[in-house]
């Protein structure tokens, strides 16, 4: 017999989701299993587990799910100290896993979607007010259409910061705008020659306008004061705290070369302090001509550092540029002419990928154009054939415009399609620059999430934060609607490439876990896996897709531990 005592004045979530303590008479003597610490009832669980796709309850002990299923069976597991949580019919999904994320190099003012000079100026002023007086003001995320005539100019920064150094990077990080004070500190004058592979943009009279392109950005970036150990730690805590608030429980940092010493120390310190609310994966260096001994050291270092909250074991390399800058490598030239040039030859790429493959290391290849994507697939195929290996799960990152003929190769070769849902946002940049550059035939197969699914690829979703916002719900909204946040264009941009909410969820959870070899412990709500899950404000599997934009994360749990709780349940 069970006797149940409800203590209704403890709350897991503010508002009406009450945490109720339940007391249950001792079960049969000799029960081998310890009872769960927490049981969640009255949930609408999308487990992501094909063996049991839906459930109404689950039990957590330590950092793991120990049971998932119908309420009576789960309730029966409760012990005297088990906490019962009523989720009031809320939708629950596995914790989100961002398969392509970056720890920013510094804290910048966010200028995304500013839309005007006035907004950029205001955001910079607000941000500068939080900094010590006279320190550098940095920002990122602007786009040319934010400025009159699509032309960024130092005068817009000088108007608000006449004497303080300011530098703001564009969204993709290929150009930066500096104010007069910054140009002065960098000693950039009308007489300064352009650096190799870079441009100091000048007006008709030869005077620098403040706009710096490609390698010219480093003339200014190199002046920025290095972050202290403490700055880096605070930066990391700020970023991962934001990630937890968005339902993320795993981040895969795609930064080439991996963490620097300060960043690695910050991750270690955060773990020791119990302040890392995500499982964090980072890269080992990519060497174009690696020595076997060096690769063995990377593997050993990763094995030694491996824990439930930090892992490494892959190398990231960049093979081409971007469509917007016409540096992505296409099989056919851009509309109007021109093409990108791969940063490695096919032979260099194959040699490097084969060496990492032989050492047991995964490779992540940034390849955006159909030409670069084919080079990357060929290199993965070459490595497997040369080494006789399989299951290395090499990844291609972004793969924005794949050739139709290459789609089946992802499944055949076991190569992961690491895509970014938010890249399909049909904003002004996409419609006015990107789409015209590739032309309609290729635009129709740009960011083709559905085609990857139909080809049977494992498709891992990420954000490429801080290039784009890291919000997975915004990513799901974009993959499902292919519209901007404002709901344009009607019907979506190339709507044949839309996917359903369940597919998008799978890419952000199970597929992302597979892409980092963690599918045995992550990615679904299944007994034995880490208790990483999210409670949502709306049932994203039942609402109209436009309402995905208004859905928020109410609760994030990582390893059985609450890492985020919304202030209200609205
Ligand atoms: Zn990236």
Coordinates of C-alpha atoms and ligand atoms in Angstrom, one line a residue:
X1 CA 0.0 0.0 0.0
X2 CA 1.2 3.5 -0.7
X3 CA 0.3 6.5 1.2
X4 CA 1.0 9.8 -0.5
X5 CA 1.5 13.2 1.3
X6 CA 1.5 16.2 -0.8
X7 CA 3.4 19.3 0.2
X8 CA 2.2 21.8 -2.3
X9 CA 4.2 24.9 -1.3
X10 CA 7.5 24.0 -2.9
X11 CA 7.8 25.1 -6.5
X12 CA 10.1 23.9 -9.2
X13 CA 8.9 26.5 -11.6
X14 CA 7.3 29.8 -10.7
X15 CA 3.6 29.9 -11.3
X16 CA 1.7 26.8 -11.3
X17 CA 4.2 24.0 -11.9
X18 CA 4.5 22.7 -8.4
X19 CA 7.1 20.4 -7.0
X20 CA 5.3 18.0 -4.7
X21 CA 7.1 15.8 -2.2
X22 CA 5.7 12.3 -2.3
X23 CA 6.1 9.8 0.4
X24 CA 5.6 6.2 -0.4
X25 CA 5.5 3.2 1.9
X26 CA 8.6 1.1 1.6
X27 CA 8.5 -1.2 -1.4
X28 CA 9.2 -4.9 -1.4
X29 CA 12.2 -5.8 0.7
X30 CA 15.4 -6.4 -1.2
X31 CA 14.7 -4.0 -4.1
X32 CA 18.2 -3.8 -5.7
X33 CA 17.8 -0.4 -7.3
X34 CA 18.0 2.9 -5.4
X35 CA 14.9 5.0 -5.9
X36 CA 15.1 8.0 -8.2
X37 CA 15.8 11.4 -6.7
X38 CA 13.2 13.1 -8.9
X39 CA 10.2 11.9 -10.9
X40 CA 8.6 14.2 -13.5
X41 CA 5.0 13.5 -14.2
X42 CA 2.3 14.9 -16.4
X43 CA 4.7 15.8 -19.2
X44 CA 4.4 15.5 -22.9
X45 CA 7.8 14.0 -23.7
X46 CA 9.2 13.8 -27.2
X47 CA 12.0 11.4 -26.4
X48 CA 13.8 11.3 -29.8
X49 CA 14.1 7.6 -29.1
X50 CA 12.5 5.5 -31.9
X51 CA 12.1 2.6 -29.5
X52 CA 9.7 4.8 -27.4
X53 CA 9.0 8.1 -29.1
X54 CA 6.6 9.5 -26.5
X55 CA 6.1 9.3 -22.8
X56 CA 4.3 11.0 -20.0
X57 CA 6.8 10.6 -17.2
X58 CA 10.4 9.9 -16.4
X59 CA 12.7 9.4 -13.4
X60 CA 16.1 10.8 -12.7
X61 CA 18.8 9.5 -10.4
X62 CA 22.2 11.2 -10.2
X63 CA 23.0 12.6 -13.6
X64 CA 21.0 10.0 -15.6
X65 CA 17.4 9.1 -16.7
X66 CA 16.7 5.8 -15.0
X67 CA 13.2 5.2 -16.4
X68 CA 10.9 6.7 -19.0
X69 CA 7.3 5.7 -19.7
X70 CA 3.7 5.8 -18.5
X71 CA 3.0 7.6 -15.2
X72 CA 1.9 4.6 -13.1
X73 CA 5.0 2.6 -13.9
X74 CA 7.3 5.6 -13.2
X75 CA 5.4 6.6 -10.0
X76 CA 5.9 3.1 -8.7
X77 CA 9.6 3.7 -8.6
X78 CA 9.3 6.5 -6.0
X79 CA 11.0 6.2 -2.7
X80 CA 10.4 8.1 0.5
X81 CA 12.8 10.9 -0.5
X82 CA 11.8 11.1 -4.1
X83 CA 10.7 14.5 -5.3
X84 CA 7.7 14.5 -7.6
X85 CA 7.5 17.3 -10.2
X86 CA 4.2 18.0 -12.0
X87 CA 5.0 19.5 -15.4
X88 CA 1.4 20.3 -16.0
X89 CA 1.3 18.9 -19.5
X90 CA 4.2 20.8 -20.8
X91 CA 6.2 19.7 -23.8
X92 CA 9.6 18.2 -22.8
X93 CA 12.4 17.5 -25.3
X94 CA 16.0 16.4 -25.0
X95 CA 18.6 19.1 -24.2
X96 CA 19.7 20.9 -27.3
X97 CA 23.1 20.3 -28.7
X98 CA 24.7 23.0 -30.8
X99 CA 27.0 21.1 -33.2
X100 CA 28.8 24.2 -34.5
X101 CA 29.3 27.0 -32.0
X102 CA 32.2 29.3 -31.1
X103 CA 33.3 30.8 -27.9
X104 CA 33.7 34.4 -28.9
X105 CA 37.2 35.9 -28.6
X106 CA 35.9 38.8 -26.6
X107 CA 32.7 40.3 -25.4
X108 CA 31.4 42.6 -28.0
X109 CA 28.4 44.8 -28.4
X110 CA 25.9 42.8 -30.5
X111 CA 24.9 44.7 -33.6
X112 CA 22.8 41.9 -35.3
X113 CA 19.7 43.1 -37.1
X114 CA 20.4 46.7 -36.2
X115 CA 18.9 48.0 -39.4
X116 CA 20.2 51.6 -39.0
X117 CA 23.1 53.7 -38.0
X118 CA 21.1 55.1 -35.1
X119 CA 20.5 51.6 -33.6
X120 CA 24.2 50.7 -34.0
X121 CA 25.2 54.0 -32.3
X122 CA 22.7 53.4 -29.4
X123 CA 23.8 49.8 -28.8
X124 CA 27.5 50.9 -28.8
X125 CA 26.7 53.7 -26.3
X126 CA 24.8 51.3 -24.1
X127 CA 27.6 48.8 -24.2
X128 CA 30.4 51.4 -23.7
X129 CA 28.6 52.5 -20.5
X130 CA 29.3 49.1 -19.0
X131 CA 33.0 49.3 -19.6
X132 CA 35.8 51.3 -17.9
X133 CA 36.0 54.8 -19.3
X134 CA 38.4 55.2 -22.2
X135 CA 38.7 51.4 -22.9
X136 CA 38.1 50.0 -26.4
X137 CA 34.6 49.7 -27.6
X138 CA 34.2 46.6 -29.8
X139 CA 31.1 45.3 -31.6
X140 CA 30.1 42.7 -34.2
X141 CA 27.2 41.7 -36.3
X142 CA 26.5 44.7 -38.7
X143 CA 25.7 44.3 -42.3
X144 CA 26.2 46.8 -45.1
X145 CA 22.5 47.6 -45.5
X146 CA 22.6 49.1 -41.9
X147 CA 24.4 52.1 -43.4
X148 CA 23.2 54.7 -45.9
X149 CA 24.0 53.6 -49.4
X150 CA 25.3 50.3 -48.1
X151 CA 28.5 52.1 -47.2
X152 CA 30.0 51.8 -43.7
X153 CA 32.0 54.9 -42.8
X154 CA 34.1 56.0 -39.7
X155 CA 32.0 59.2 -39.4
X156 CA 29.1 57.3 -37.9
X157 CA 31.3 56.1 -35.1
X158 CA 33.1 59.4 -34.7
X159 CA 29.8 61.1 -34.1
X160 CA 29.3 59.2 -30.9
X161 CA 32.9 58.4 -29.9
X162 CA 35.1 61.3 -31.0
X163 CA 38.1 60.3 -28.8
X164 CA 37.6 56.7 -27.8
X165 CA 38.8 53.8 -30.0
X166 CA 36.0 51.8 -31.6
X167 CA 36.1 48.9 -34.0
X168 CA 33.1 46.9 -35.1
X169 CA 33.2 43.7 -37.2
X170 CA 30.5 42.7 -39.7
X171 CA 28.4 39.6 -39.2
X172 CA 30.7 37.3 -41.1
X173 CA 33.9 38.7 -39.7
X174 CA 35.4 39.5 -43.1
X175 CA 35.5 43.3 -42.6
X176 CA 35.6 45.8 -39.8
X177 CA 34.8 49.5 -39.4
X178 CA 37.2 51.5 -37.3
X179 CA 36.7 55.1 -36.1
X180 CA 39.3 57.9 -36.5
X181 CA 40.8 57.3 -33.0
X182 CA 41.4 53.6 -33.9
X183 CA 43.0 54.5 -37.2
X184 CA 45.3 56.9 -35.4
X185 CA 46.3 54.2 -32.9
X186 CA 46.9 51.7 -35.7
X187 CA 48.9 54.4 -37.6
X188 CA 46.7 53.9 -40.7
X189 CA 46.9 57.0 -42.9
X190 CA 46.4 57.8 -46.6
X191 CA 50.0 56.7 -47.1
X192 CA 49.6 53.2 -45.6
X193 CA 49.8 50.5 -48.3
X194 CA 47.2 47.8 -48.4
X195 CA 48.5 44.6 -46.7
X196 CA 48.7 41.4 -48.7
X197 CA 45.2 39.9 -49.0
X198 CA 43.6 42.9 -47.5
X199 CA 42.1 46.3 -48.4
X200 CA 42.1 49.6 -46.5
X201 CA 39.1 51.2 -48.2
X202 CA 39.6 54.8 -49.2
X203 CA 37.4 57.6 -50.4
X204 CA 37.8 59.5 -53.7
X205 CA 40.4 61.7 -52.2
X206 CA 42.5 58.7 -50.9
X207 CA 41.5 59.2 -47.3
X208 CA 40.8 55.9 -45.4
X209 CA 37.1 55.6 -44.7
X210 CA 37.6 53.3 -41.6
X211 CA 36.4 50.2 -43.5
X212 CA 39.0 47.4 -43.4
X213 CA 38.7 44.2 -45.4
X214 CA 40.1 40.7 -44.9
X215 CA 43.7 40.8 -43.6
X216 CA 43.5 44.6 -43.1
X217 CA 41.3 43.9 -40.1
X218 CA 44.3 42.5 -38.3
X219 CA 46.0 45.9 -38.4
X220 CA 43.5 47.0 -35.8
X221 CA 42.6 43.7 -34.1
X222 CA 46.2 43.2 -33.1
X223 CA 46.0 46.4 -31.0
X224 CA 43.1 45.1 -28.8
X225 CA 44.3 44.4 -25.3
X226 CA 44.5 40.7 -24.6
X227 CA 42.0 39.3 -22.2
X228 CA 43.1 38.4 -18.7
X229 CA 42.5 34.9 -17.3
X230 CA 39.6 36.4 -15.2
X231 CA 38.1 38.2 -18.3
X232 CA 38.1 34.9 -20.2
X233 CA 36.5 33.1 -17.3
X234 CA 33.8 35.7 -17.0
X235 CA 33.3 35.7 -20.8
X236 CA 32.9 31.9 -20.8
X237 CA 30.4 32.0 -17.9
X238 CA 28.4 34.6 -19.6
X239 CA 28.2 32.7 -22.8
X240 CA 27.4 29.3 -21.4
X241 CA 24.8 30.8 -19.0
X242 CA 23.1 32.3 -22.1
X243 CA 23.3 28.9 -23.8
X244 CA 21.6 27.2 -20.8
X245 CA 18.8 29.8 -20.9
X246 CA 18.1 28.8 -24.5
X247 CA 17.9 25.1 -23.7
X248 CA 21.4 24.1 -24.7
X249 CA 23.0 21.3 -22.7
X250 CA 25.9 20.6 -25.2
X251 CA 28.1 22.9 -27.2
X252 CA 30.6 21.8 -29.8
X253 CA 33.1 24.5 -30.3
X254 CA 34.2 24.6 -33.9
X255 CA 37.0 27.1 -33.4
X256 CA 40.1 26.0 -35.4
X257 CA 42.9 25.0 -33.2
X258 CA 40.7 24.5 -30.2
X259 CA 40.8 26.4 -26.9
X260 CA 43.8 28.6 -26.0
X261 CA 45.4 28.3 -22.6
X262 CA 43.2 30.9 -21.0
X263 CA 40.1 29.3 -22.4
X264 CA 41.0 25.8 -21.4
X265 CA 41.8 27.1 -17.9
X266 CA 38.4 28.8 -17.8
X267 CA 36.6 25.6 -18.8
X268 CA 38.5 23.6 -16.2
X269 CA 37.8 26.2 -13.5
X270 CA 34.1 26.3 -14.4
X271 CA 33.8 22.6 -14.1
X272 CA 35.6 22.5 -10.8
X273 CA 33.3 25.3 -9.5
X274 CA 30.2 23.5 -10.7
X275 CA 29.4 26.4 -13.0
X276 CA 29.6 24.8 -16.4
X277 CA 25.9 24.3 -17.4
X278 CA 26.8 22.5 -20.7
X279 CA 28.9 19.7 -22.0
X280 CA 31.7 21.2 -24.0
X281 CA 33.6 19.8 -26.9
X282 CA 36.6 21.5 -28.4
X283 CA 39.1 20.9 -31.3
X284 CA 42.7 19.8 -31.4
X285 CA 45.0 21.8 -33.8
X286 CA 44.8 21.1 -37.5
X287 CA 48.3 20.7 -39.1
X288 CA 48.4 20.5 -42.8
X289 CA 51.3 18.1 -42.7
X290 CA 51.0 16.4 -39.3
X291 CA 53.5 14.0 -37.9
X292 CA 52.2 10.7 -36.6
X293 CA 53.8 11.4 -33.2
X294 CA 52.1 14.8 -32.9
X295 CA 48.7 13.2 -33.8
X296 CA 49.3 10.5 -31.2
X297 CA 49.9 13.3 -28.6
X298 CA 46.6 14.9 -29.5
X299 CA 44.8 11.6 -29.0
X300 CA 46.5 11.0 -25.7
X301 CA 45.8 14.5 -24.5
X302 CA 42.1 14.2 -25.4
X303 CA 41.8 10.8 -23.6
X304 CA 43.5 12.2 -20.5
X305 CA 41.3 15.3 -20.4
X306 CA 38.1 13.5 -21.1
X307 CA 35.2 13.9 -18.7
X308 CA 31.4 14.1 -18.7
X309 CA 31.6 17.9 -19.3
X310 CA 34.6 18.3 -21.6
X311 CA 35.7 16.3 -24.6
X312 CA 37.9 16.8 -27.7
X313 CA 39.0 14.6 -30.5
X314 CA 38.5 16.4 -33.8
X315 CA 40.3 18.9 -35.9
X316 CA 38.7 21.7 -37.8
X317 CA 39.9 23.1 -41.1
X318 CA 38.6 25.7 -43.5
X319 CA 38.6 24.8 -47.1
X320 CA 36.8 27.8 -48.7
X321 CA 35.2 31.1 -47.9
X322 CA 31.6 32.4 -48.1
X323 CA 29.1 33.0 -50.9
X324 CA 28.5 36.6 -49.8
X325 CA 32.2 37.4 -50.3
X326 CA 32.3 35.2 -53.5
X327 CA 35.1 33.2 -51.8
X328 CA 33.1 29.9 -51.5
X329 CA 34.3 27.5 -54.2
X330 CA 31.6 26.7 -56.7
X331 CA 31.7 24.1 -59.5
X332 CA 30.5 26.9 -61.9
X333 CA 31.4 30.6 -61.5
X334 CA 29.1 33.0 -59.7
X335 CA 26.5 34.9 -61.7
X336 CA 28.4 37.8 -63.1
X337 CA 31.7 35.9 -63.0
X338 CA 34.4 35.0 -60.4
X339 CA 34.9 32.1 -58.1
X340 CA 36.5 31.2 -54.9
X341 CA 39.9 29.5 -54.5
X342 CA 40.3 26.5 -52.1
X343 CA 42.7 27.2 -49.3
X344 CA 44.2 23.7 -49.8
X345 CA 44.8 21.7 -53.0
X346 CA 43.0 18.4 -53.4
X347 CA 46.2 16.6 -52.7
X348 CA 47.0 18.6 -49.6
X349 CA 43.5 18.1 -48.3
X350 CA 43.6 14.3 -48.9
X351 CA 47.0 13.9 -47.3
X352 CA 45.9 15.8 -44.2
X353 CA 42.5 14.1 -43.8
X354 CA 44.1 10.7 -44.4
X355 CA 46.6 11.4 -41.6
X356 CA 44.0 12.4 -39.1
X357 CA 41.7 9.5 -40.1
X358 CA 44.6 7.1 -39.6
X359 CA 45.2 8.5 -36.1
X360 CA 41.6 8.0 -35.2
X361 CA 40.7 11.7 -35.2
X362 CA 37.6 13.1 -36.7
X363 CA 37.9 16.0 -39.2
X364 CA 35.5 18.9 -39.6
X365 CA 35.9 20.6 -43.0
X366 CA 34.4 24.0 -43.6
X367 CA 33.1 23.7 -47.2
X368 CA 30.3 26.0 -48.4
X369 CA 30.3 25.9 -52.2
X370 CA 29.5 22.8 -54.3
X371 CA 33.1 22.7 -55.5
X372 CA 34.6 22.7 -52.0
X373 CA 32.0 20.2 -50.8
X374 CA 32.9 17.8 -53.5
X375 CA 36.6 18.2 -52.6
X376 CA 35.8 17.4 -49.0
X377 CA 33.8 14.3 -49.8
X378 CA 36.5 13.1 -52.1
X379 CA 39.1 13.6 -49.4
X380 CA 37.0 11.6 -46.9
X381 CA 36.5 8.8 -49.4
X382 CA 40.2 8.8 -50.1
X383 CA 41.1 8.5 -46.4
X384 CA 38.7 5.6 -45.8
X385 CA 40.0 3.7 -48.8
X386 CA 43.7 4.4 -48.1
X387 CA 43.5 3.5 -44.4
X388 CA 40.8 0.8 -44.7
X389 CA 38.9 2.7 -41.9
X390 CA 35.2 3.2 -41.4
X391 CA 33.0 5.0 -38.9
X392 CA 35.3 8.0 -38.5
X393 CA 32.2 10.3 -38.9
X394 CA 34.1 13.0 -40.6
X395 CA 32.0 16.1 -41.0
X396 CA 31.5 18.8 -43.5
X397 CA 30.5 22.2 -42.0
X398 CA 28.0 24.6 -43.5
X399 CA 27.8 22.8 -46.9
X400 CA 25.4 25.5 -48.1
X401 CA 25.1 24.7 -51.8
X402 CA 25.8 21.0 -52.4
X403 CA 25.6 19.5 -55.9
X404 CA 22.6 17.2 -56.3
X405 CA 24.9 14.3 -57.4
X406 CA 26.8 14.5 -54.1
X407 CA 23.8 14.2 -51.7
X408 CA 23.8 10.4 -51.6
X409 CA 27.5 10.3 -50.8
X410 CA 26.9 11.6 -47.2
X411 CA 25.1 8.4 -46.3
X412 CA 27.4 6.2 -48.4
X413 CA 30.6 7.6 -46.9
X414 CA 29.2 8.1 -43.4
X415 CA 30.0 11.8 -43.6
X416 CA 28.0 14.1 -41.3
X417 CA 26.1 17.0 -42.8
X418 CA 26.7 19.7 -40.2
X419 CA 24.3 22.4 -41.3
X420 CA 23.0 25.6 -39.7
X421 CA 19.3 26.1 -39.8
X422 CA 19.5 29.9 -39.3
X423 CA 21.6 30.3 -42.4
X424 CA 18.4 29.8 -44.4
X425 CA 17.0 33.1 -43.0
X426 CA 15.7 35.0 -46.0
X427 CA 16.8 38.4 -44.9
X428 CA 18.0 41.3 -47.1
X429 CA 21.5 39.8 -47.4
X430 CA 20.1 36.5 -48.5
X431 CA 17.6 37.9 -51.0
X432 CA 19.7 40.8 -52.4
X433 CA 23.2 39.4 -52.4
X434 CA 23.4 35.6 -51.8
X435 CA 20.6 34.4 -54.0
X436 CA 21.5 36.6 -57.0
X437 CA 25.2 35.5 -56.7
X438 CA 24.4 31.8 -57.0
X439 CA 21.4 32.3 -59.4
X440 CA 18.0 30.6 -59.1
X441 CA 19.1 27.0 -60.0
X442 CA 21.6 26.9 -57.2
X443 CA 19.6 29.0 -54.8
X444 CA 16.9 26.4 -55.0
X445 CA 19.3 23.9 -53.5
X446 CA 20.9 26.2 -50.9
X447 CA 20.6 25.2 -47.3
X448 CA 18.6 22.1 -48.5
X449 CA 17.7 20.6 -45.1
X450 CA 15.0 18.4 -46.7
X451 CA 17.3 17.1 -49.4
X452 CA 19.9 16.0 -46.8
X453 CA 17.1 14.2 -44.9
X454 CA 15.8 12.5 -48.0
X455 CA 19.3 11.4 -48.9
X456 CA 19.5 9.7 -45.5
X457 CA 22.4 11.9 -44.2
X458 CA 23.0 12.3 -40.5
X459 CA 22.3 16.1 -40.3
X460 CA 23.6 17.8 -37.2
X461 CA 22.3 21.3 -36.6
X462 CA 24.3 24.2 -35.1
X463 CA 24.2 27.9 -35.1
X464 CA 27.8 29.1 -35.9
X465 CA 27.4 31.5 -33.0
X466 CA 28.5 34.3 -32.7
X467 CA 28.0 34.7 -36.5
X468 CA 24.3 33.9 -35.9
X469 CA 22.2 33.8 -32.7
X470 CA 22.6 30.5 -30.8
X471 CA 18.9 30.1 -30.0
X472 CA 17.9 26.6 -31.1
X473 CA 14.2 27.5 -31.1
X474 CA 14.9 30.2 -33.6
X475 CA 16.9 27.6 -35.7
X476 CA 13.9 25.2 -35.6
X477 CA 11.6 28.0 -36.6
X478 CA 13.8 28.9 -39.5
X479 CA 14.2 25.2 -40.7
X480 CA 10.4 24.7 -40.5
X481 CA 9.3 28.0 -42.1
X482 CA 12.3 29.3 -44.0
X483 CA 11.0 32.8 -43.1
X484 CA 12.5 35.7 -41.2
X485 CA 11.4 36.4 -37.7
X486 CA 8.9 38.9 -39.2
X487 CA 7.3 36.0 -41.2
X488 CA 8.6 37.0 -44.6
X489 CA 8.4 35.9 -47.4
X490 CA 5.0 34.4 -47.3
X491 CA 5.2 30.7 -47.7
X492 CA 9.0 30.7 -47.1
X493 CA 12.1 30.9 -49.2
X494 CA 12.3 27.9 -51.4
X495 CA 9.7 26.2 -49.2
X496 CA 10.4 22.8 -50.8
X497 CA 13.4 22.7 -48.5
X498 CA 11.4 23.1 -45.3
X499 CA 11.4 20.3 -42.8
X500 CA 9.1 19.4 -39.9
X501 CA 9.6 20.2 -36.3
X502 CA 10.4 16.6 -35.4
X503 CA 13.1 16.4 -38.0
X504 CA 14.6 19.7 -36.8
X505 CA 14.5 18.5 -33.2
X506 CA 16.3 15.3 -34.2
X507 CA 19.0 17.3 -35.9
X508 CA 19.5 19.5 -32.7
X509 CA 19.6 16.5 -30.4
X510 CA 20.2 12.9 -31.6
X511 CA 22.1 13.7 -34.8
X512 CA 24.2 16.4 -33.0
X513 CA 25.1 13.8 -30.4
X514 CA 26.0 11.2 -33.1
X515 CA 28.2 13.8 -34.8
X516 CA 30.3 13.9 -31.6
X517 CA 30.2 10.1 -30.9
X518 CA 28.0 10.7 -27.9
X519 CA 24.8 9.0 -29.0
X520 CA 25.2 6.3 -26.3
X521 CA 24.8 8.9 -23.5
X522 CA 23.1 11.9 -25.1
X523 CA 20.5 13.1 -27.6
X524 CA 17.4 11.2 -26.5
X525 CA 15.4 10.9 -23.3
X526 CA 16.1 7.2 -22.7
X527 CA 17.0 5.2 -19.6
X528 CA 20.8 5.2 -19.0
X529 CA 21.5 8.5 -20.8
X530 CA 22.4 11.8 -19.2
X531 CA 19.4 13.6 -17.8
X532 CA 19.7 16.5 -20.2
X533 CA 16.3 17.9 -21.1
X534 CA 14.2 21.1 -21.7
X535 CA 10.7 22.1 -20.7
X536 CA 9.1 24.4 -23.2
X537 CA 6.5 27.1 -22.8
X538 CA 4.4 25.8 -25.7
X539 CA 4.0 22.5 -27.4
X540 CA 6.1 23.0 -30.5
X541 CA 4.7 19.8 -32.0
X542 CA 1.1 21.0 -31.9
X543 CA 1.2 24.8 -32.5
X544 CA 1.1 26.6 -35.8
X545 CA 4.7 27.1 -37.1
X546 CA 4.5 30.9 -36.7
X547 CA 4.1 30.4 -32.9
X548 CA 7.5 28.7 -32.8
X549 CA 8.9 32.3 -32.6
X550 CA 7.1 32.9 -29.3
X551 CA 8.1 29.6 -27.7
X552 CA 10.5 29.9 -24.8
X553 CA 12.5 27.6 -22.6
X554 CA 11.0 27.4 -19.1
X555 CA 13.5 24.9 -17.6
X556 CA 16.8 23.4 -18.6
X557 CA 18.3 20.4 -16.8
X558 CA 21.7 19.1 -17.5
X559 CA 22.9 15.9 -15.8
X560 CA 19.9 16.1 -13.5
X561 CA 20.8 19.6 -12.4
X562 CA 18.8 22.7 -13.1
X563 CA 20.8 25.0 -15.2
X564 CA 18.1 27.5 -16.1
X565 CA 14.7 28.4 -14.9
X566 CA 12.5 31.1 -16.5
X567 CA 11.2 33.8 -14.2
X568 CA 7.7 33.2 -15.4
X569 CA 5.8 30.4 -17.1
X570 CA 4.1 32.6 -19.6
Ligands
LIG1 ZN1 32.0 28.4 -37.5

